[in-house]
Amino acid sequence: MSLKKQYLKSKPVCKVTFRLSANEANAAESAKLVGDFNAWDQRTQPMKKLKNGDFTQTVTLEKDHEYQFRYLLDDGKWENDWAADAYSPSAVSFEDNSVVRV
């Protein structure tokens, strides 16, 4: 798992690339990036699956904000990003959400 951040000089935004390795995805067929930035919509488009089995997606986020997120594997299992900037208790479960700060 990793988060790659690329700040734009021309706009107050950051392009964040989320990457979930095949090993961390536990052989999932699909993965979705779900979080504050898409209103926790589980119907969002799946992440791109690479030839090596990793999943990746790039999202443009406003600077100076904090966003909670999780990965939804095969539309049934939630997974955190263990390379996240922080973790925050979920308002809907007993688990933590991953946090990215930009």
Coordinates of N, CA and C in Angstrom, one line a residue:
M1 N 0.8 -1.2 0.0 CA 0.0 0.0 0.0 C 0.9 1.2 0.0
S2 N 0.4 2.2 -0.7 CA 1.2 3.4 -0.7 C 0.3 4.6 -1.2
L3 N 0.7 5.8 -0.8 CA 0.1 7.0 -1.2 C 1.2 7.9 -1.8
K4 N 1.0 8.3 -3.1 CA 1.9 9.2 -3.7 C 1.2 10.5 -4.0
K5 N 1.8 11.6 -3.5 CA 1.2 12.9 -3.6 C 2.0 13.8 -4.5
Q6 N 1.2 14.5 -5.4 CA 1.8 15.4 -6.4 C 1.0 16.7 -6.3
Y7 N 1.6 17.7 -5.7 CA 1.0 19.0 -5.6 C 1.1 19.8 -6.8
L8 N 0.0 20.4 -7.3 CA 0.0 21.3 -8.5 C 0.4 22.7 -8.1
K9 N 1.2 23.3 -8.9 CA 1.6 24.7 -8.6 C 0.6 25.7 -9.1
S10 N -0.2 25.3 -10.1 CA -1.2 26.2 -10.7 C -2.5 26.2 -10.0
K11 N -2.8 25.2 -9.1 CA -4.1 25.1 -8.4 C -3.8 24.6 -7.0
P12 N -4.8 25.0 -6.1 CA -4.6 24.5 -4.7 C -5.1 23.1 -4.5
V13 N -4.6 22.2 -5.3 CA -5.0 20.8 -5.2 C -3.8 19.8 -5.2
C14 N -4.0 18.6 -4.9 CA -3.0 17.6 -4.9 C -3.5 16.3 -5.5
K15 N -2.8 15.8 -6.5 CA -3.1 14.5 -7.1 C -2.5 13.4 -6.2
V16 N -3.4 12.6 -5.7 CA -3.0 11.5 -4.8 C -3.2 10.2 -5.5
T17 N -2.2 9.4 -5.6 CA -2.3 8.1 -6.2 C -2.3 7.0 -5.1
F18 N -3.4 6.3 -5.0 CA -3.6 5.2 -4.1 C -3.2 3.9 -4.7
R19 N -2.4 3.1 -4.0 CA -2.0 1.8 -4.6 C -2.1 0.7 -3.5
L20 N -2.8 -0.3 -3.9 CA -3.0 -1.5 -3.1 C -2.4 -2.7 -3.8
S21 N -1.4 -3.3 -3.1 CA -0.7 -4.4 -3.7 C -1.6 -5.6 -3.8
A22 N -1.2 -6.5 -4.7 CA -2.0 -7.8 -4.9 C -2.0 -8.6 -3.6
N23 N -0.8 -8.6 -2.9 CA -0.7 -9.3 -1.7 C -1.7 -8.7 -0.6
E24 N -1.7 -7.4 -0.5 CA -2.5 -6.8 0.5 C -4.0 -6.9 0.1
A25 N -4.3 -7.0 -1.2 CA -5.7 -7.2 -1.6 C -6.2 -8.6 -1.4
N26 N -5.3 -9.5 -1.0 CA -5.7 -10.9 -0.7 C -6.4 -11.6 -1.8
A27 N -5.9 -11.4 -3.0 CA -6.4 -12.1 -4.3 C -7.8 -11.6 -4.7
A28 N -8.1 -10.4 -4.3 CA -9.4 -9.8 -4.7 C -9.5 -9.6 -6.2
E29 N -10.7 -9.8 -6.7 CA -10.9 -9.6 -8.1 C -11.1 -8.1 -8.4
S30 N -11.7 -7.4 -7.4 CA -11.9 -5.9 -7.6 C -11.7 -5.2 -6.3
A31 N -11.3 -3.9 -6.5 CA -11.1 -3.0 -5.3 C -11.7 -1.7 -5.7
K32 N -12.3 -1.1 -4.7 CA -12.9 0.3 -4.9 C -12.3 1.2 -3.8
L33 N -12.0 2.4 -4.2 CA -11.5 3.4 -3.2 C -12.7 4.2 -2.8
V34 N -13.1 4.1 -1.5 CA -14.3 4.7 -1.0 C -13.9 5.6 0.2
G35 N -14.4 6.9 0.2 CA -14.1 7.8 1.2 C -14.8 9.1 1.2
D36 N -14.4 10.0 2.0 CA -15.0 11.3 2.1 C -15.1 12.0 0.7
F37 N -14.1 11.8 -0.1 CA -14.0 12.5 -1.4 C -15.0 12.0 -2.4
N38 N -15.7 10.9 -2.2 CA -16.8 10.4 -3.0 C -18.0 10.1 -2.2
A39 N -18.2 10.7 -1.1 CA -19.4 10.6 -0.2 C -19.6 9.1 0.2
W40 N -18.5 8.4 0.3 CA -18.6 7.0 0.7 C -19.5 6.1 -0.2
D41 N -19.5 6.5 -1.5 CA -20.4 5.8 -2.4 C -19.7 4.5 -2.9
Q42 N -20.3 3.4 -2.4 CA -19.8 2.0 -2.7 C -20.0 1.6 -4.2
R43 N -20.8 2.4 -4.9 CA -21.1 2.1 -6.3 C -20.0 2.8 -7.2
T44 N -19.0 3.4 -6.6 CA -18.0 4.1 -7.4 C -17.3 3.1 -8.3
Q45 N -16.6 3.7 -9.4 CA -15.9 2.8 -10.3 C -14.8 2.1 -9.6
P46 N -14.5 0.8 -10.0 CA -13.4 0.1 -9.4 C -12.0 0.7 -9.7
M47 N -11.1 0.5 -8.9 CA -9.7 0.9 -9.1 C -9.2 0.1 -10.3
K48 N -8.2 0.6 -11.0 CA -7.6 -0.1 -12.1 C -6.7 -1.2 -11.6
K49 N -6.9 -2.4 -12.2 CA -6.1 -3.6 -11.8 C -5.0 -3.7 -12.8
L50 N -3.8 -3.7 -12.2 CA -2.6 -3.9 -13.0 C -2.3 -5.3 -13.3
K51 N -1.4 -5.6 -14.3 CA -1.0 -6.9 -14.7 C -0.5 -7.8 -13.6
N52 N 0.2 -7.1 -12.6 CA 0.8 -7.8 -11.5 C -0.2 -8.1 -10.4
G53 N -1.5 -7.6 -10.6 CA -2.5 -7.8 -9.5 C -2.7 -6.7 -8.6
D54 N -1.8 -5.7 -8.7 CA -2.0 -4.5 -7.8 C -3.2 -3.7 -8.3
F55 N -3.7 -2.8 -7.5 CA -4.8 -1.9 -7.8 C -4.3 -0.5 -7.6
T56 N -4.7 0.4 -8.5 CA -4.3 1.8 -8.4 C -5.4 2.8 -8.9
Q57 N -5.4 4.0 -8.3 CA -6.3 5.0 -8.7 C -5.8 6.4 -8.2
T58 N -5.9 7.4 -9.1 CA -5.5 8.7 -8.8 C -6.7 9.6 -8.6
V59 N -6.7 10.4 -7.5 CA -7.8 11.3 -7.2 C -7.2 12.7 -6.9
T60 N -7.9 13.7 -7.4 CA -7.5 15.1 -7.2 C -8.2 15.6 -6.0
L61 N -7.5 16.0 -5.0 CA -8.0 16.5 -3.7 C -7.6 17.9 -3.4
E62 N -8.5 18.7 -2.7 CA -8.2 20.0 -2.3 C -7.1 20.0 -1.2
K63 N -6.1 21.0 -1.4 CA -5.1 21.1 -0.4 C -5.6 21.5 1.0
D64 N -4.8 21.3 2.0 CA -5.1 21.7 3.4 C -6.3 21.0 3.9
H65 N -6.6 19.8 3.5 CA -7.7 19.0 4.0 C -7.2 17.6 4.5
E66 N -8.1 17.0 5.2 CA -7.9 15.6 5.7 C -9.1 14.8 5.2
Y67 N -8.8 13.6 4.6 CA -9.8 12.8 4.0 C -9.7 11.4 4.6
Q68 N -10.9 10.8 5.0 CA -10.9 9.5 5.5 C -11.3 8.6 4.3
F69 N -10.7 7.3 4.3 CA -11.0 6.4 3.2 C -10.8 5.0 3.6
R70 N -11.3 4.1 2.8 CA -11.0 2.6 3.0 C -11.1 2.0 1.6
Y71 N -10.5 0.8 1.5 CA -10.7 0.0 0.2 C -11.8 -1.0 0.4
L72 N -12.6 -1.2 -0.6 CA -13.7 -2.2 -0.6 C -13.3 -3.3 -1.5
L73 N -13.0 -4.4 -1.0 CA -12.6 -5.6 -1.9 C -13.7 -6.5 -2.2
D74 N -13.9 -6.7 -3.5 CA -14.9 -7.6 -4.0 C -16.3 -7.3 -3.5
D75 N -16.5 -6.0 -3.3 CA -17.8 -5.5 -2.8 C -18.3 -6.1 -1.4
G76 N -17.3 -6.6 -0.6 CA -17.7 -7.2 0.6 C -16.8 -7.1 1.8
K77 N -15.5 -6.9 1.5 CA -14.5 -6.8 2.6 C -13.8 -5.5 2.6
W78 N -13.8 -4.8 3.8 CA -13.1 -3.5 3.9 C -11.7 -3.7 4.4
E79 N -10.8 -2.9 3.8 CA -9.4 -3.0 4.1 C -8.8 -1.5 4.3
N80 N -8.0 -1.3 5.3 CA -7.3 0.0 5.5 C -6.1 0.0 4.7
D81 N -5.6 1.2 4.5 CA -4.2 1.4 3.9 C -3.3 1.6 5.1
W82 N -2.4 0.7 5.3 CA -1.5 0.7 6.4 C -0.3 1.7 6.2
A83 N -0.3 2.3 5.0 CA 0.7 3.4 4.8 C 0.0 4.7 4.9
A84 N -1.2 4.8 5.4 CA -1.9 6.1 5.5 C -1.2 7.1 6.4
D85 N -1.6 8.3 6.3 CA -1.0 9.4 7.1 C -1.4 9.2 8.6
A86 N -2.6 8.7 8.8 CA -3.2 8.6 10.1 C -4.4 7.6 10.1
Y87 N -5.0 7.4 11.2 CA -6.2 6.6 11.3 C -7.2 7.3 12.2
S88 N -8.5 7.1 11.9 CA -9.5 7.8 12.7 C -10.6 6.8 12.9
P89 N -11.2 6.8 14.1 CA -12.3 5.9 14.4 C -13.5 6.2 13.4
S90 N -14.1 5.1 13.0 CA -15.2 5.2 12.1 C -16.5 5.5 12.8
A91 N -17.3 6.3 12.2 CA -18.6 6.7 12.8 C -19.6 5.6 12.7
V92 N -19.4 4.6 11.8 CA -20.4 3.6 11.6 C -20.0 2.2 12.0
S93 N -18.7 2.0 12.5 CA -18.3 0.7 12.9 C -17.3 0.8 14.0
F94 N -16.8 -0.3 14.5 CA -15.8 -0.3 15.5 C -14.3 -0.3 15.0
E95 N -14.2 -0.1 13.7 CA -12.9 -0.1 13.0 C -12.5 1.3 12.7
D96 N -11.2 1.5 12.4 CA -10.7 2.8 12.1 C -10.7 2.9 10.6
N97 N -10.8 4.2 10.1 CA -10.6 4.5 8.7 C -9.2 5.0 8.5
S98 N -8.7 4.8 7.3 CA -7.4 5.4 6.9 C -7.6 6.9 6.6
V99 N -6.6 7.7 6.8 CA -6.6 9.1 6.6 C -5.5 9.5 5.7
V100 N -5.8 10.4 4.7 CA -4.8 11.0 3.9 C -4.8 12.5 4.1
R101 N -3.7 13.1 4.4 CA -3.6 14.6 4.6 C -2.9 15.2 3.4
V102 N -3.6 16.2 2.8 CA -3.0 17.0 1.7 C -2.9 18.4 2.0

